[in-house]
PDB file of C-alpha atoms in Angstrom:
ATOM      1  CA  MET A1122      85.516 122.433 114.449  1.00 49.00           C
ATOM      2  CA  THR A1123      81.633 122.189 115.030  1.00 46.00           C
ATOM      3  CA  SER A1124      79.409 122.592 118.176  1.00 45.00           C
ATOM      4  CA  THR A1125      78.039 119.488 118.875  1.00 41.00           C
ATOM      5  CA  PRO A1126      78.935 118.507 122.558  1.00 42.00           C
ATOM      6  CA  PRO A1127      81.944 116.146 123.414  1.00 42.00           C
ATOM      7  CA  PRO A1128      81.193 112.888 123.553  1.00 40.00           C
ATOM      8  CA  SER A1129      83.391 111.963 126.544  1.00 48.00           C
ATOM      9  CA  ARG A1130      80.745 113.667 128.531  1.00 46.00           C
ATOM     10  CA  PRO A1131      76.934 114.123 128.739  1.00 45.00           C
ATOM     11  CA  SER A1132      76.345 117.721 127.528  1.00 56.00           C
ATOM     12  CA  ARG A1133      75.125 120.903 130.095  1.00 63.00           C
ATOM     13  CA  PRO A1134      73.050 122.887 129.744  1.00 69.00           C
ATOM     14  CA  SER A1135      74.960 125.744 130.243  1.00 82.00           C
ATOM     15  CA  SER A1136      73.135 129.676 130.515  1.00 92.00           C
ATOM     16  CA  LEU A1137      76.140 130.993 127.521  1.00 94.00           C
ATOM     17  CA  ASP A1138      74.382 133.675 125.819  1.00 94.00           C
ATOM     18  CA  PRO A1139      72.770 132.072 122.843  1.00 94.00           C
ATOM     19  CA  ASP A1140      74.751 134.497 120.439  1.00 94.00           C
ATOM     20  CA  ILE A1141      78.005 133.630 121.008  1.00 95.00           C
ATOM     21  CA  VAL A1142      77.248 129.091 121.547  1.00 94.00           C
ATOM     22  CA  ALA A1143      76.224 130.280 118.130  1.00 95.00           C
ATOM     23  CA  ARG A1144      79.664 131.882 117.103  1.00 95.00           C
ATOM     24  CA  LEU A1145      81.874 129.194 119.122  1.00 96.00           C
ATOM     25  CA  LYS A1146      83.535 127.291 116.847  1.00 97.00           C
ATOM     26  CA  ARG A1147      83.959 123.601 118.636  1.00 96.00           C
ATOM     27  CA  GLY A1148      86.439 120.876 118.185  1.00 95.00           C
ATOM     28  CA  ALA A1149      85.044 117.418 117.968  1.00 95.00           C
ATOM     29  CA  ASP A1150      85.461 117.039 121.907  1.00 95.00           C
ATOM     30  CA  GLY A1151      83.136 119.910 122.387  1.00 95.00           C
ATOM     31  CA  LEU A1152      86.564 122.821 123.485  1.00 97.00           C
ATOM     32  CA  VAL A1153      87.730 125.429 122.894  1.00 98.00           C
ATOM     33  CA  PRO A1154      91.761 126.598 123.301  1.00 98.00           C
ATOM     34  CA  ALA A1155      91.336 129.858 125.126  1.00 98.00           C
ATOM     35  CA  ILE A1156      94.982 131.703 125.203  1.00 98.00           C
ATOM     36  CA  ALA A1157      95.365 133.171 128.856  1.00 98.00           C
ATOM     37  CA  GLN A1158      97.445 136.658 128.391  1.00 98.00           C
ATOM     38  CA  GLN A1159      98.694 139.441 130.442  1.00 98.00           C
ATOM     39  CA  TYR A1160      96.064 142.320 130.164  1.00 98.00           C
ATOM     40  CA  ASP A1161      99.146 145.147 130.104  1.00 98.00           C
ATOM     41  CA  THR A1162     102.384 143.718 129.080  1.00 97.00           C
ATOM     42  CA  GLY A1163     100.746 141.504 126.433  1.00 97.00           C
ATOM     43  CA  GLU A1164     103.110 138.319 128.100  1.00 96.00           C
ATOM     44  CA  VAL A1165     101.525 134.987 126.956  1.00 97.00           C
ATOM     45  CA  LEU A1166     100.544 133.017 129.850  1.00 98.00           C
ATOM     46  CA  MET A1167      99.219 129.517 129.186  1.00 97.00           C
ATOM     47  CA  LEU A1168      96.712 127.836 127.010  1.00 98.00           C
ATOM     48  CA  GLY A1169      93.626 126.161 128.945  1.00 97.00           C
ATOM     49  CA  TRP A1170      90.182 124.554 127.086  1.00 98.00           C
ATOM     50  CA  MET A1171      86.921 125.728 127.845  1.00 97.00           C
ATOM     51  CA  ASP A1172      83.210 124.267 126.639  1.00 96.00           C
ATOM     52  CA  ASP A1173      80.418 126.311 126.605  1.00 97.00           C
ATOM     53  CA  GLU A1174      79.743 126.497 130.479  1.00 96.00           C
ATOM     54  CA  ALA A1175      83.254 126.952 131.521  1.00 97.00           C
ATOM     55  CA  LEU A1176      83.378 129.966 128.613  1.00 97.00           C
ATOM     56  CA  HIS A1177      80.152 131.312 130.159  1.00 97.00           C
ATOM     57  CA  ARG A1178      81.699 131.175 134.171  1.00 97.00           C
ATOM     58  CA  THR A1179      85.031 133.076 132.765  1.00 98.00           C
ATOM     59  CA  LEU A1180      82.412 135.670 131.534  1.00 97.00           C
ATOM     60  CA  THR A1181      80.210 136.009 134.730  1.00 97.00           C
ATOM     61  CA  THR A1182      82.534 135.208 137.468  1.00 97.00           C
ATOM     62  CA  GLY A1183      85.464 137.020 136.605  1.00 97.00           C
ATOM     63  CA  ARG A1184      87.504 134.305 137.265  1.00 97.00           C
ATOM     64  CA  CYS A1185      88.831 132.662 134.686  1.00 98.00           C
ATOM     65  CA  THR A1186      87.220 128.436 134.868  1.00 98.00           C
ATOM     66  CA  TYR A1187      88.628 126.308 132.212  1.00 98.00           C
ATOM     67  CA  TRP A1188      87.562 122.554 131.506  1.00 97.00           C
ATOM     68  CA  SER A1189      90.607 120.097 133.106  1.00 95.00           C
ATOM     69  CA  ARG A1190      91.006 117.626 130.114  1.00 94.00           C
ATOM     70  CA  SER A1191      92.490 115.119 132.198  1.00 93.00           C
ATOM     71  CA  ARG A1192      90.656 115.274 135.444  1.00 93.00           C
ATOM     72  CA  GLN A1193      87.071 116.086 133.340  1.00 94.00           C
ATOM     73  CA  GLU A1194      85.249 118.906 135.541  1.00 95.00           C
ATOM     74  CA  TYR A1195      86.228 122.438 135.516  1.00 97.00           C
ATOM     75  CA  TRP A1196      88.300 124.205 138.025  1.00 95.00           C
ATOM     76  CA  VAL A1197      88.663 127.995 138.446  1.00 97.00           C
ATOM     77  CA  LYS A1198      92.511 129.124 138.310  1.00 95.00           C
ATOM     78  CA  GLY A1199      94.130 130.064 141.629  1.00 93.00           C
ATOM     79  CA  ASP A1200      91.007 128.429 143.837  1.00 94.00           C
ATOM     80  CA  THR A1201      93.831 125.665 144.500  1.00 92.00           C
ATOM     81  CA  SER A1202      97.262 127.501 144.003  1.00 92.00           C
ATOM     82  CA  GLY A1203      96.572 131.039 145.057  1.00 94.00           C
ATOM     83  CA  HIS A1204      97.167 131.862 142.116  1.00 96.00           C
ATOM     84  CA  PHE A1205      94.559 133.634 140.272  1.00 97.00           C
ATOM     85  CA  GLN A1206      93.802 135.102 137.137  1.00 97.00           C
ATOM     86  CA  HIS A1207      91.049 138.135 137.105  1.00 98.00           C
ATOM     87  CA  VAL A1208      89.707 138.692 133.320  1.00 98.00           C
ATOM     88  CA  LYS A1209      89.922 141.796 132.182  1.00 98.00           C
ATOM     89  CA  SER A1210      88.502 141.093 128.671  1.00 98.00           C
ATOM     90  CA  VAL A1211      87.806 138.412 126.834  1.00 98.00           C
ATOM     91  CA  ALA A1212      88.067 138.030 122.912  1.00 98.00           C
ATOM     92  CA  LEU A1213      86.989 135.187 119.788  1.00 97.00           C
ATOM     93  CA  ASP A1214      89.558 134.814 117.205  1.00 97.00           C
ATOM     94  CA  CYS A1215      88.365 136.358 113.104  1.00 97.00           C
ATOM     95  CA  ASP A1216      87.182 132.028 113.175  1.00 96.00           C
ATOM     96  CA  ALA A1217      84.877 132.233 116.734  1.00 97.00           C
ATOM     97  CA  ASP A1218      87.270 128.678 116.995  1.00 97.00           C
ATOM     98  CA  THR A1219      89.471 130.448 119.997  1.00 98.00           C
ATOM     99  CA  VAL A1220      88.971 132.454 122.579  1.00 98.00           C
ATOM    100  CA  LEU A1221      91.662 135.067 124.400  1.00 98.00           C
ATOM    101  CA  VAL A1222      91.204 136.068 127.715  1.00 98.00           C
ATOM    102  CA  LYS A1223      93.114 139.053 128.797  1.00 98.00           C
ATOM    103  CA  VAL A1224      93.800 138.766 132.545  1.00 98.00           C
ATOM    104  CA  ASP A1225      95.824 140.074 135.587  1.00 98.00           C
ATOM    105  CA  GLN A1226      97.838 137.443 136.239  1.00 98.00           C
ATOM    106  CA  VAL A1227      98.536 136.760 140.203  1.00 96.00           C
ATOM    107  CA  GLY A1228     101.236 134.701 141.060  1.00 95.00           C
ATOM    108  CA  ALA A1229     102.399 131.369 138.732  1.00 96.00           C
ATOM    109  CA  ALA A1230     100.279 130.918 135.968  1.00 96.00           C
ATOM    110  CA  CYS A1231     101.756 127.021 135.007  1.00 94.00           C
ATOM    111  CA  HIS A1232     101.543 124.356 137.200  1.00 91.00           C
ATOM    112  CA  THR A1233     105.697 124.535 137.250  1.00 92.00           C
ATOM    113  CA  GLY A1234     105.293 127.281 139.591  1.00 92.00           C
ATOM    114  CA  ALA A1235     106.822 130.093 136.204  1.00 94.00           C
ATOM    115  CA  ARG A1236     105.048 133.129 135.160  1.00 95.00           C
ATOM    116  CA  THR A1237     104.581 131.116 132.093  1.00 96.00           C
ATOM    117  CA  CYS A1238     103.821 128.037 130.829  1.00 95.00           C
ATOM    118  CA  PHE A1239     106.191 129.113 127.132  1.00 92.00           C
ATOM    119  CA  ASP A1240     109.469 130.057 128.992  1.00 83.00           C
ATOM    120  CA  ALA A1241     110.818 126.717 129.579  1.00 81.00           C
ATOM    121  CA  ASP A1242     111.136 125.464 125.935  1.00 84.00           C
ATOM    122  CA  VAL A1243     112.046 127.971 123.724  1.00 84.00           C
ATOM    123  CA  LEU A1244     112.231 126.297 120.527  1.00 85.00           C
ATOM    124  CA  LEU A1245     113.832 129.581 117.987  1.00 87.00           C
ATOM    125  CA  LYS A1246     114.760 132.678 119.478  1.00 83.00           C
ATOM    126  CA  ASP A1247     116.990 135.636 117.368  1.00 78.00           C
ATOM    127  CA  ALA A1248     120.029 135.827 119.724  1.00 72.00           C
ATOM    128  CA  ASP A1249     120.284 139.307 118.859  1.00 69.00           C
ATOM    129  CA  SER A1250     116.549 140.750 119.801  1.00 62.00           C
ATOM    130  CA  GLY A1251     115.260 138.288 122.182  1.00 61.00           C
ATOM    131  CA  VAL A1252     112.865 138.048 119.926  1.00 61.00           C
ATOM    132  CA  PRO A1253     111.625 134.932 117.967  1.00 60.00           C
ATOM    133  CA  SER A1254     112.790 135.050 114.135  1.00 56.00           C
ATOM    134  CA  LEU A1255     112.065 132.512 111.215  1.00 56.00           C
ATOM    135  CA  ASP A1256     115.307 134.515 109.655  1.00 54.00           C
ATOM    136  CA  GLN A1257     118.122 132.438 110.397  1.00 48.00           C
TER     137      GLN A1257
END
């Protein structure tokens, strides 16, 4: 991961705090994965992508802003669907290459209409507890 702006779109100046800019490790496309998690239950809701400007908007507006890799534009979760993500906290992981956004999710997080993007295709599950297990 590098701090190079993405080649697929013009580099845009961002108002993101320079200390965060210096710490953030981006992919070759200038993006970092952003995990949205329900703040009070710990439920993992979705994964989106952020560049510096999307992270700045998320931090300053209190609503999650992502970069759409397919549409090549910013999108604010809920502007179209009404399924808002109200930001409670934002943290970087230990390597500063992933963002964890704890949110209060209103409605579905997934574009399919499901509460979470991670409930339909479980690859491994502990039959007794419902908790994924690698011991089986």
